[in-house]
């Protein structure tokens, strides 16, 4: 992450209760330095009737993987969840900045923690695992699936949101990811009509994964 935290611009996210969450992004840096559309779609999905407009998240323990700015995890914490927001160590200062910026509106708890997929395991007592636009680098796909699996209990729900990309090796990465996921999880795509009315797109998908039960 090459840019200084002094060089940021703010993305405002209006909640359904008309509160404004402010997410700092970096003017220069890696892909994790900005709020991607998939993060907005997943964030706003948490406020839909599927989650009783956010009420079902109150008191739930949530892990966000590959958080970048921390946008999704901060929205979950705003809705009352206890969230551990993670990414590579270089991104933790940006996540902490955004937690601090929004602390007056956060009703749950937040913790920014470094987590390297395939190496670190924080806990496996999470009700939900959230990830947005993490299917990106070929060398990280297996490690991402390992991180998801390592942090799941039998009843953990994983919400994976990603923008479908058709250039370069991206379609193959998506196929590889889902092949690995299918070996360990039941998968279900959330219908587009259940996404937020305004924050939805036909090329942005939300999937729910639940761990396969061993018979």
JSON list of N, CA and C in Angstrom, two decimals, residues 102-129:
[
{"chain": "A", "resi": 102, "resn": "UNK", "atom": "N", "xyz": [-16.03, 6.48, 12.07]},
{"chain": "A", "resi": 102, "resn": "UNK", "atom": "CA", "xyz": [-17.44, 6.15, 12.21]},
{"chain": "A", "resi": 102, "resn": "UNK", "atom": "C", "xyz": [-17.84, 5.66, 13.60]},
{"chain": "A", "resi": 103, "resn": "UNK", "atom": "N", "xyz": [-16.94, 5.81, 14.57]},
{"chain": "A", "resi": 103, "resn": "UNK", "atom": "CA", "xyz": [-17.18, 5.20, 15.88]},
{"chain": "A", "resi": 103, "resn": "UNK", "atom": "C", "xyz": [-18.44, 5.73, 16.57]},
{"chain": "A", "resi": 104, "resn": "UNK", "atom": "N", "xyz": [-18.83, 6.96, 16.28]},
{"chain": "A", "resi": 104, "resn": "UNK", "atom": "CA", "xyz": [-20.02, 7.52, 16.93]},
{"chain": "A", "resi": 104, "resn": "UNK", "atom": "C", "xyz": [-21.30, 6.84, 16.44]},
{"chain": "A", "resi": 105, "resn": "UNK", "atom": "N", "xyz": [-21.26, 6.20, 15.28]},
{"chain": "A", "resi": 105, "resn": "UNK", "atom": "CA", "xyz": [-22.44, 5.56, 14.73]},
{"chain": "A", "resi": 105, "resn": "UNK", "atom": "C", "xyz": [-22.45, 4.05, 14.91]},
{"chain": "A", "resi": 106, "resn": "UNK", "atom": "N", "xyz": [-21.32, 3.49, 15.30]},
{"chain": "A", "resi": 106, "resn": "UNK", "atom": "CA", "xyz": [-21.21, 2.04, 15.41]},
{"chain": "A", "resi": 106, "resn": "UNK", "atom": "C", "xyz": [-21.89, 1.56, 16.69]},
{"chain": "A", "resi": 107, "resn": "UNK", "atom": "N", "xyz": [-22.83, 0.64, 16.55]},
{"chain": "A", "resi": 107, "resn": "UNK", "atom": "CA", "xyz": [-23.60, 0.15, 17.70]},
{"chain": "A", "resi": 107, "resn": "UNK", "atom": "C", "xyz": [-23.05, -1.16, 18.24]},
{"chain": "A", "resi": 108, "resn": "UNK", "atom": "N", "xyz": [-22.32, -1.90, 17.41]},
{"chain": "A", "resi": 108, "resn": "UNK", "atom": "CA", "xyz": [-21.68, -3.13, 17.87]},
{"chain": "A", "resi": 108, "resn": "UNK", "atom": "C", "xyz": [-20.24, -2.83, 18.27]},
{"chain": "A", "resi": 109, "resn": "UNK", "atom": "N", "xyz": [-19.35, -3.78, 18.03]},
{"chain": "A", "resi": 109, "resn": "UNK", "atom": "CA", "xyz": [-17.94, -3.57, 18.31]},
{"chain": "A", "resi": 109, "resn": "UNK", "atom": "C", "xyz": [-17.14, -3.86, 17.04]},
{"chain": "A", "resi": 110, "resn": "UNK", "atom": "N", "xyz": [-15.97, -3.26, 16.96]},
{"chain": "A", "resi": 110, "resn": "UNK", "atom": "CA", "xyz": [-15.10, -3.48, 15.80]},
{"chain": "A", "resi": 110, "resn": "UNK", "atom": "C", "xyz": [-13.67, -3.70, 16.26]},
{"chain": "A", "resi": 111, "resn": "UNK", "atom": "N", "xyz": [-12.99, -4.55, 15.53]},
{"chain": "A", "resi": 111, "resn": "UNK", "atom": "CA", "xyz": [-11.56, -4.78, 15.74]},
{"chain": "A", "resi": 111, "resn": "UNK", "atom": "C", "xyz": [-10.92, -4.93, 14.37]},
{"chain": "A", "resi": 112, "resn": "UNK", "atom": "N", "xyz": [-9.85, -4.19, 14.14]},
{"chain": "A", "resi": 112, "resn": "UNK", "atom": "CA", "xyz": [-9.08, -4.34, 12.91]},
{"chain": "A", "resi": 112, "resn": "UNK", "atom": "C", "xyz": [-7.90, -5.25, 13.19]},
{"chain": "A", "resi": 113, "resn": "UNK", "atom": "N", "xyz": [-7.76, -6.31, 12.41]},
{"chain": "A", "resi": 113, "resn": "UNK", "atom": "CA", "xyz": [-6.72, -7.30, 12.69]},
{"chain": "A", "resi": 113, "resn": "UNK", "atom": "C", "xyz": [-6.05, -7.75, 11.39]},
{"chain": "A", "resi": 114, "resn": "UNK", "atom": "N", "xyz": [-4.73, -7.93, 11.42]},
{"chain": "A", "resi": 114, "resn": "UNK", "atom": "CA", "xyz": [-4.06, -8.48, 10.24]},
{"chain": "A", "resi": 114, "resn": "UNK", "atom": "C", "xyz": [-4.36, -9.96, 10.11]},
{"chain": "A", "resi": 115, "resn": "UNK", "atom": "N", "xyz": [-4.58, -10.41, 8.88]},
{"chain": "A", "resi": 115, "resn": "UNK", "atom": "CA", "xyz": [-4.83, -11.83, 8.64]},
{"chain": "A", "resi": 115, "resn": "UNK", "atom": "C", "xyz": [-4.33, -12.18, 7.25]},
{"chain": "A", "resi": 116, "resn": "UNK", "atom": "N", "xyz": [-3.40, -13.10, 7.20]},
{"chain": "A", "resi": 116, "resn": "UNK", "atom": "CA", "xyz": [-2.87, -13.60, 5.92]},
{"chain": "A", "resi": 116, "resn": "UNK", "atom": "C", "xyz": [-3.54, -14.93, 5.62]},
{"chain": "A", "resi": 117, "resn": "UNK", "atom": "N", "xyz": [-4.26, -14.99, 4.50]},
{"chain": "A", "resi": 117, "resn": "UNK", "atom": "CA", "xyz": [-5.00, -16.20, 4.16]},
{"chain": "A", "resi": 117, "resn": "UNK", "atom": "C", "xyz": [-4.06, -17.40, 4.06]},
{"chain": "A", "resi": 118, "resn": "UNK", "atom": "N", "xyz": [-4.51, -18.51, 4.60]},
{"chain": "A", "resi": 118, "resn": "UNK", "atom": "CA", "xyz": [-3.73, -19.72, 4.53]},
{"chain": "A", "resi": 118, "resn": "UNK", "atom": "C", "xyz": [-2.67, -19.84, 5.60]},
{"chain": "A", "resi": 119, "resn": "UNK", "atom": "N", "xyz": [-2.52, -18.80, 6.42]},
{"chain": "A", "resi": 119, "resn": "UNK", "atom": "CA", "xyz": [-1.51, -18.82, 7.48]},
{"chain": "A", "resi": 119, "resn": "UNK", "atom": "C", "xyz": [-2.14, -18.57, 8.85]},
{"chain": "A", "resi": 120, "resn": "UNK", "atom": "N", "xyz": [-2.89, -17.48, 8.96]},
{"chain": "A", "resi": 120, "resn": "UNK", "atom": "CA", "xyz": [-3.42, -17.06, 10.26]},
{"chain": "A", "resi": 120, "resn": "UNK", "atom": "C", "xyz": [-4.83, -17.61, 10.48]},
{"chain": "A", "resi": 121, "resn": "UNK", "atom": "N", "xyz": [-5.12, -18.00, 11.71]},
{"chain": "A", "resi": 121, "resn": "UNK", "atom": "CA", "xyz": [-6.47, -18.38, 12.11]},
{"chain": "A", "resi": 121, "resn": "UNK", "atom": "C", "xyz": [-6.78, -17.62, 13.40]},
{"chain": "A", "resi": 122, "resn": "UNK", "atom": "N", "xyz": [-7.82, -16.82, 13.37]},
{"chain": "A", "resi": 122, "resn": "UNK", "atom": "CA", "xyz": [-8.16, -15.99, 14.53]},
{"chain": "A", "resi": 122, "resn": "UNK", "atom": "C", "xyz": [-9.05, -16.74, 15.52]},
{"chain": "A", "resi": 123, "resn": "UNK", "atom": "N", "xyz": [-10.06, -17.43, 14.98]},
{"chain": "A", "resi": 123, "resn": "UNK", "atom": "CA", "xyz": [-11.05, -18.11, 15.80]},
{"chain": "A", "resi": 123, "resn": "UNK", "atom": "C", "xyz": [-11.97, -18.83, 14.84]},
{"chain": "A", "resi": 124, "resn": "UNK", "atom": "N", "xyz": [-12.88, -19.64, 15.34]},
{"chain": "A", "resi": 124, "resn": "UNK", "atom": "CA", "xyz": [-13.90, -20.20, 14.45]},
{"chain": "A", "resi": 124, "resn": "UNK", "atom": "C", "xyz": [-15.28, -20.10, 15.10]},
{"chain": "A", "resi": 125, "resn": "UNK", "atom": "N", "xyz": [-15.46, -19.05, 15.89]},
{"chain": "A", "resi": 125, "resn": "UNK", "atom": "CA", "xyz": [-16.75, -18.89, 16.58]},
{"chain": "A", "resi": 125, "resn": "UNK", "atom": "C", "xyz": [-17.58, -17.77, 15.94]},
{"chain": "A", "resi": 126, "resn": "UNK", "atom": "N", "xyz": [-17.49, -17.64, 14.62]},
{"chain": "A", "resi": 126, "resn": "UNK", "atom": "CA", "xyz": [-18.20, -16.57, 13.92]},
{"chain": "A", "resi": 126, "resn": "UNK", "atom": "C", "xyz": [-19.55, -17.07, 13.40]},
{"chain": "A", "resi": 127, "resn": "UNK", "atom": "N", "xyz": [-20.56, -16.21, 13.53]},
{"chain": "A", "resi": 127, "resn": "UNK", "atom": "CA", "xyz": [-21.87, -16.52, 12.96]},
{"chain": "A", "resi": 127, "resn": "UNK", "atom": "C", "xyz": [-21.88, -16.29, 11.45]},
{"chain": "A", "resi": 128, "resn": "UNK", "atom": "N", "xyz": [-21.16, -15.24, 11.02]},
{"chain": "A", "resi": 128, "resn": "UNK", "atom": "CA", "xyz": [-21.09, -14.91, 9.61]},
{"chain": "A", "resi": 128, "resn": "UNK", "atom": "C", "xyz": [-19.65, -14.60, 9.22]},
{"chain": "A", "resi": 129, "resn": "UNK", "atom": "N", "xyz": [-19.31, -14.94, 7.97]},
{"chain": "A", "resi": 129, "resn": "UNK", "atom": "CA", "xyz": [-18.08, -14.50, 7.34]},
{"chain": "A", "resi": 129, "resn": "UNK", "atom": "C", "xyz": [-18.48, -13.73, 6.09]}
]
